[in-house]
XYZ file of C-alpha atoms in Angstrom:
326
model
C 170.346 31.981 171.560
C 174.001 30.967 171.129
C 174.971 31.695 167.704
C 177.585 29.105 166.125
C 180.924 29.806 165.351
C 180.156 26.908 163.340
C 177.772 29.542 161.531
C 181.406 30.697 159.696
C 182.819 27.058 157.852
C 181.929 26.190 153.640
C 178.551 25.829 152.869
C 176.918 26.637 155.983
C 173.375 27.802 155.546
C 171.632 29.335 158.933
C 168.728 27.356 160.390
C 165.782 28.709 160.607
C 162.956 27.459 163.622
C 163.306 25.674 166.603
C 167.105 25.162 165.248
C 167.930 28.604 165.003
C 172.330 29.455 165.281
C 173.278 26.642 163.956
C 173.738 25.207 160.339
C 170.331 23.867 159.295
C 172.573 22.546 156.808
C 177.188 22.766 154.276
C 175.297 22.143 151.027
C 175.181 18.755 150.187
C 171.611 17.696 152.165
C 171.966 13.559 151.428
C 175.891 13.760 151.026
C 175.073 14.417 155.307
C 173.371 12.265 155.595
C 175.051 9.183 154.345
C 178.272 10.748 155.841
C 176.024 10.387 159.286
C 174.906 6.905 158.632
C 178.125 5.704 157.581
C 179.444 7.322 161.454
C 181.140 9.663 159.722
C 181.456 13.241 160.895
C 179.541 15.425 163.340
C 176.960 17.518 163.878
C 176.964 20.548 165.610
C 174.162 20.383 168.513
C 176.058 23.863 171.053
C 172.107 25.054 170.267
C 170.276 22.985 172.803
C 170.533 24.000 176.351
C 173.285 22.343 179.175
C 171.770 22.031 182.471
C 174.442 20.474 185.395
C 173.743 19.366 188.065
C 175.992 18.662 191.420
C 176.274 18.291 194.770
C 176.436 14.621 196.619
C 172.615 14.535 196.947
C 171.648 15.158 193.095
C 170.862 11.837 192.182
C 168.666 11.199 194.654
C 167.331 14.117 194.434
C 166.768 13.934 190.678
C 164.946 10.802 191.218
C 161.940 12.134 192.614
C 161.630 14.600 190.121
C 161.547 12.541 186.949
C 160.552 9.899 185.146
C 163.449 7.667 184.513
C 165.256 6.130 187.582
C 168.648 7.862 188.576
C 169.402 6.916 191.831
C 171.483 4.863 191.230
C 172.661 5.436 187.642
C 176.286 4.642 187.366
C 179.212 6.897 186.081
C 178.863 7.076 182.366
C 176.002 5.373 181.424
C 174.203 7.032 179.569
C 170.020 7.681 180.014
C 166.873 10.144 179.307
C 164.131 11.099 181.564
C 161.235 13.290 181.091
C 159.365 16.422 184.191
C 156.002 15.807 183.117
C 153.064 18.524 185.109
C 150.797 17.384 187.694
C 147.904 15.985 185.294
C 151.067 14.082 183.724
C 151.892 16.012 180.428
C 155.288 16.417 179.459
C 156.253 19.487 180.343
C 160.865 18.692 180.001
C 162.931 15.722 177.850
C 166.746 15.568 179.523
C 169.624 13.754 178.213
C 171.813 13.028 181.068
C 174.593 11.289 181.518
C 176.402 10.917 185.057
C 180.319 12.001 185.548
C 180.714 10.521 189.230
C 180.693 14.216 189.623
C 178.026 15.241 187.789
C 174.926 14.700 186.256
C 174.625 16.050 182.675
C 172.352 17.185 180.647
C 171.296 18.789 177.862
C 167.463 20.170 176.593
C 165.432 21.621 173.659
C 166.827 24.969 172.468
C 164.777 27.691 174.558
C 163.879 25.137 177.676
C 167.006 25.611 179.940
C 165.527 28.682 181.904
C 162.232 27.447 182.729
C 163.863 23.628 183.381
C 166.383 25.984 185.847
C 163.613 27.320 187.312
C 161.833 23.973 187.845
C 164.653 22.761 189.390
C 165.393 25.330 191.785
C 162.037 25.685 193.076
C 162.457 22.499 193.780
C 166.150 22.496 196.626
C 164.085 21.825 199.690
C 167.283 21.038 201.981
C 168.834 18.733 199.058
C 172.915 19.793 198.774
C 172.260 20.068 195.651
C 173.766 22.599 193.149
C 171.838 23.531 189.895
C 173.661 26.053 187.067
C 173.104 27.154 183.820
C 176.534 26.070 182.346
C 174.865 26.800 178.023
C 178.005 29.353 178.530
C 180.275 28.227 179.181
C 180.153 23.751 176.958
C 178.492 23.499 173.547
C 176.377 19.701 172.782
C 178.016 18.389 169.686
C 177.046 15.100 168.245
C 179.360 12.179 166.917
C 177.500 9.744 164.651
C 177.556 6.149 165.846
C 180.654 4.256 165.215
C 182.322 7.823 164.771
C 186.301 7.018 165.759
C 186.590 11.430 166.349
C 188.778 11.045 169.584
C 187.176 12.499 173.114
C 189.756 13.725 175.442
C 188.963 11.630 179.240
C 187.905 14.451 180.973
C 184.898 15.788 178.379
C 181.010 14.440 179.856
C 179.992 11.938 177.931
C 176.965 10.201 177.066
C 176.692 7.375 174.531
C 173.711 5.791 173.032
C 172.733 3.705 170.709
C 172.767 6.290 167.708
C 175.726 7.702 169.069
C 177.768 10.760 171.236
C 176.893 13.108 172.207
C 180.022 15.536 173.772
C 179.756 18.249 176.551
C 182.756 20.230 174.557
C 184.345 23.351 176.390
C 183.310 26.849 173.943
C 186.387 27.523 173.504
C 187.341 24.476 172.342
C 184.423 23.707 169.559
C 186.616 24.900 166.340
C 188.888 22.889 167.027
C 187.300 19.626 167.705
C 185.199 20.101 164.664
C 188.204 21.290 162.915
C 189.274 17.189 163.742
C 186.159 15.221 163.674
C 184.537 16.712 160.164
C 182.806 16.683 157.718
C 180.171 18.429 159.265
C 176.163 17.345 158.894
C 173.397 20.094 159.694
C 170.743 19.511 161.645
C 168.274 19.151 158.178
C 170.627 15.708 158.168
C 170.171 14.642 162.188
C 166.975 15.213 161.949
C 165.947 12.944 158.678
C 167.726 9.531 160.237
C 165.636 10.798 163.871
C 162.710 10.654 161.847
C 163.600 7.255 159.969
C 164.634 6.369 163.995
C 160.809 7.137 165.122
C 162.278 8.997 168.173
C 160.108 12.177 169.620
C 161.757 15.638 169.763
C 160.030 18.136 172.593
C 158.535 20.167 170.499
C 157.750 19.123 167.617
C 155.790 15.949 168.695
C 154.729 17.009 171.734
C 151.726 19.385 172.361
C 150.293 21.081 175.938
C 148.481 17.840 176.426
C 150.955 14.936 174.999
C 151.862 11.583 177.089
C 155.091 9.918 177.602
C 153.060 6.908 176.505
C 151.012 8.372 172.798
C 155.140 8.538 171.860
C 156.755 5.407 173.186
C 158.620 7.667 175.335
C 157.492 4.424 178.147
C 160.557 2.556 176.475
C 163.073 4.732 176.771
C 162.810 7.384 179.370
C 160.334 6.070 181.662
C 160.834 3.552 184.636
C 157.295 1.882 184.349
C 158.800 0.692 188.487
C 159.240 2.975 190.043
C 156.728 6.263 192.349
C 157.646 10.001 193.709
C 157.206 11.976 190.789
C 155.041 14.497 189.626
C 152.639 12.794 186.804
C 153.515 9.364 188.053
C 150.305 8.689 188.556
C 148.544 9.200 184.934
C 151.108 7.356 184.103
C 150.732 4.113 186.022
C 146.624 4.842 185.008
C 147.175 4.699 181.625
C 149.403 2.190 181.212
C 147.607 -0.768 183.912
C 144.136 0.562 183.317
C 143.621 2.070 179.524
C 145.453 2.817 176.557
C 146.503 7.591 175.068
C 145.047 9.057 172.677
C 147.304 9.343 170.328
C 149.637 7.315 169.064
C 152.396 8.025 166.991
C 152.643 6.978 162.797
C 155.493 7.179 160.288
C 154.667 7.992 156.801
C 156.473 7.195 154.357
C 155.410 10.322 151.606
C 154.187 10.559 148.468
C 157.343 11.834 146.183
C 156.214 13.182 144.169
C 155.095 16.341 146.511
C 156.960 19.055 145.708
C 156.843 20.351 149.259
C 157.060 18.419 152.880
C 154.355 19.746 154.776
C 154.989 21.394 157.716
C 154.492 21.033 161.260
C 150.731 21.219 162.429
C 149.463 19.930 159.036
C 146.636 18.282 159.187
C 146.806 15.028 158.860
C 143.673 12.929 157.403
C 142.481 8.993 156.654
C 142.342 9.058 153.184
C 138.912 7.960 151.118
C 138.583 6.538 147.928
C 136.267 9.364 145.036
C 136.874 11.571 147.907
C 137.953 15.503 148.296
C 141.005 14.561 150.936
C 140.466 18.807 152.288
C 136.409 17.008 153.341
C 137.969 14.093 155.614
C 137.914 14.646 159.660
C 141.502 14.933 160.259
C 142.251 13.082 163.372
C 145.585 14.276 163.727
C 149.027 16.105 163.175
C 152.273 15.649 160.834
C 155.318 16.193 163.667
C 158.157 16.010 161.776
C 159.006 15.359 158.131
C 162.205 15.640 156.218
C 163.852 14.247 153.314
C 165.589 11.226 153.623
C 168.355 10.141 151.683
C 167.697 6.346 151.388
C 163.977 6.425 152.571
C 161.861 9.186 150.452
C 160.384 12.102 151.957
C 159.286 10.804 155.565
C 157.208 11.916 158.952
C 156.608 10.897 161.991
C 152.898 12.144 162.411
C 150.421 12.394 166.552
C 146.805 10.752 165.239
C 144.388 9.027 167.116
C 144.217 5.542 168.872
C 141.499 4.655 166.721
C 142.801 5.164 163.475
C 142.683 2.375 161.459
C 146.531 0.927 160.927
C 145.711 -0.127 157.790
C 144.850 3.098 156.720
C 146.112 5.422 154.658
C 146.341 8.810 154.724
C 147.007 12.480 153.012
C 149.149 14.112 154.455
C 149.028 18.556 154.693
C 146.832 18.925 151.217
C 147.366 15.768 149.697
C 149.807 14.310 150.066
C 148.954 10.906 150.202
C 150.656 8.583 152.741
C 151.910 5.197 153.848
C 151.468 4.946 157.593
C 154.329 2.713 159.547
C 153.629 2.009 163.590
C 155.660 2.756 166.387
C 152.678 3.571 169.803
C 150.317 -0.338 168.997
C 146.864 1.002 169.412
């Protein structure tokens, strides 16, 4: 784990769990969210893994391994992709950009080792070089609308949600000072949940397939084959429905505690004790949003009624919004 030097900034409170190593917040969670929503500030994501692939075969080689069509990926065009198991379950989520000579990707903290091992095992005769660049580069997120200046030679992923910048680690503190004010990962998470964007390790478990999370829209190209797990993707898309679906929850604001990751989700039945109701899913992520109040994402059984009031955790009432259609 790379402990960020930005934890020395005033007010920084260290994050826990998968985001250990960077700041959860800098003293004012809602102010930080508002700043990001207004297009100012930055988020330190220097705990993310950074992997690079170079060599003249890099895009055609990655095209064979990933769910996304990257064979003719233009320079500086951001995309995201998945690596699946043979049964179509999600193993890795990659956030990519190619600069014309190198493909840059950042991945969830702690997943880069397994990703590198898999990529190395698949090199065969292809002219590619795979490297762990996390010791040399850190990821910083600039929100959409940010006017922060980024050197032209740095790799940048430009997305509708902002820019992910691959910053040389020796320049991280200087770049942060120019891009401020700092916002913690809790603010970043609140806006991610609001946007219904899944995150590996939170919205996924060992049996998640892309259809359940809406990742078919952003990370899977349905008109390409030749990647591991493609048969499952095509079969479920063409012939069936996924067993579960992602929902967005507006949580009862009177509750003091947010339901934790993995907390059961039940269908509320009038006159019945919530604890006696059968679980239909689980909470994947939750946050306090500066405008919407307490919110969450959850993975529920596909046949859960869309108009049903749900109970998240022990007794938190939740109104649902459909993310993935049943």
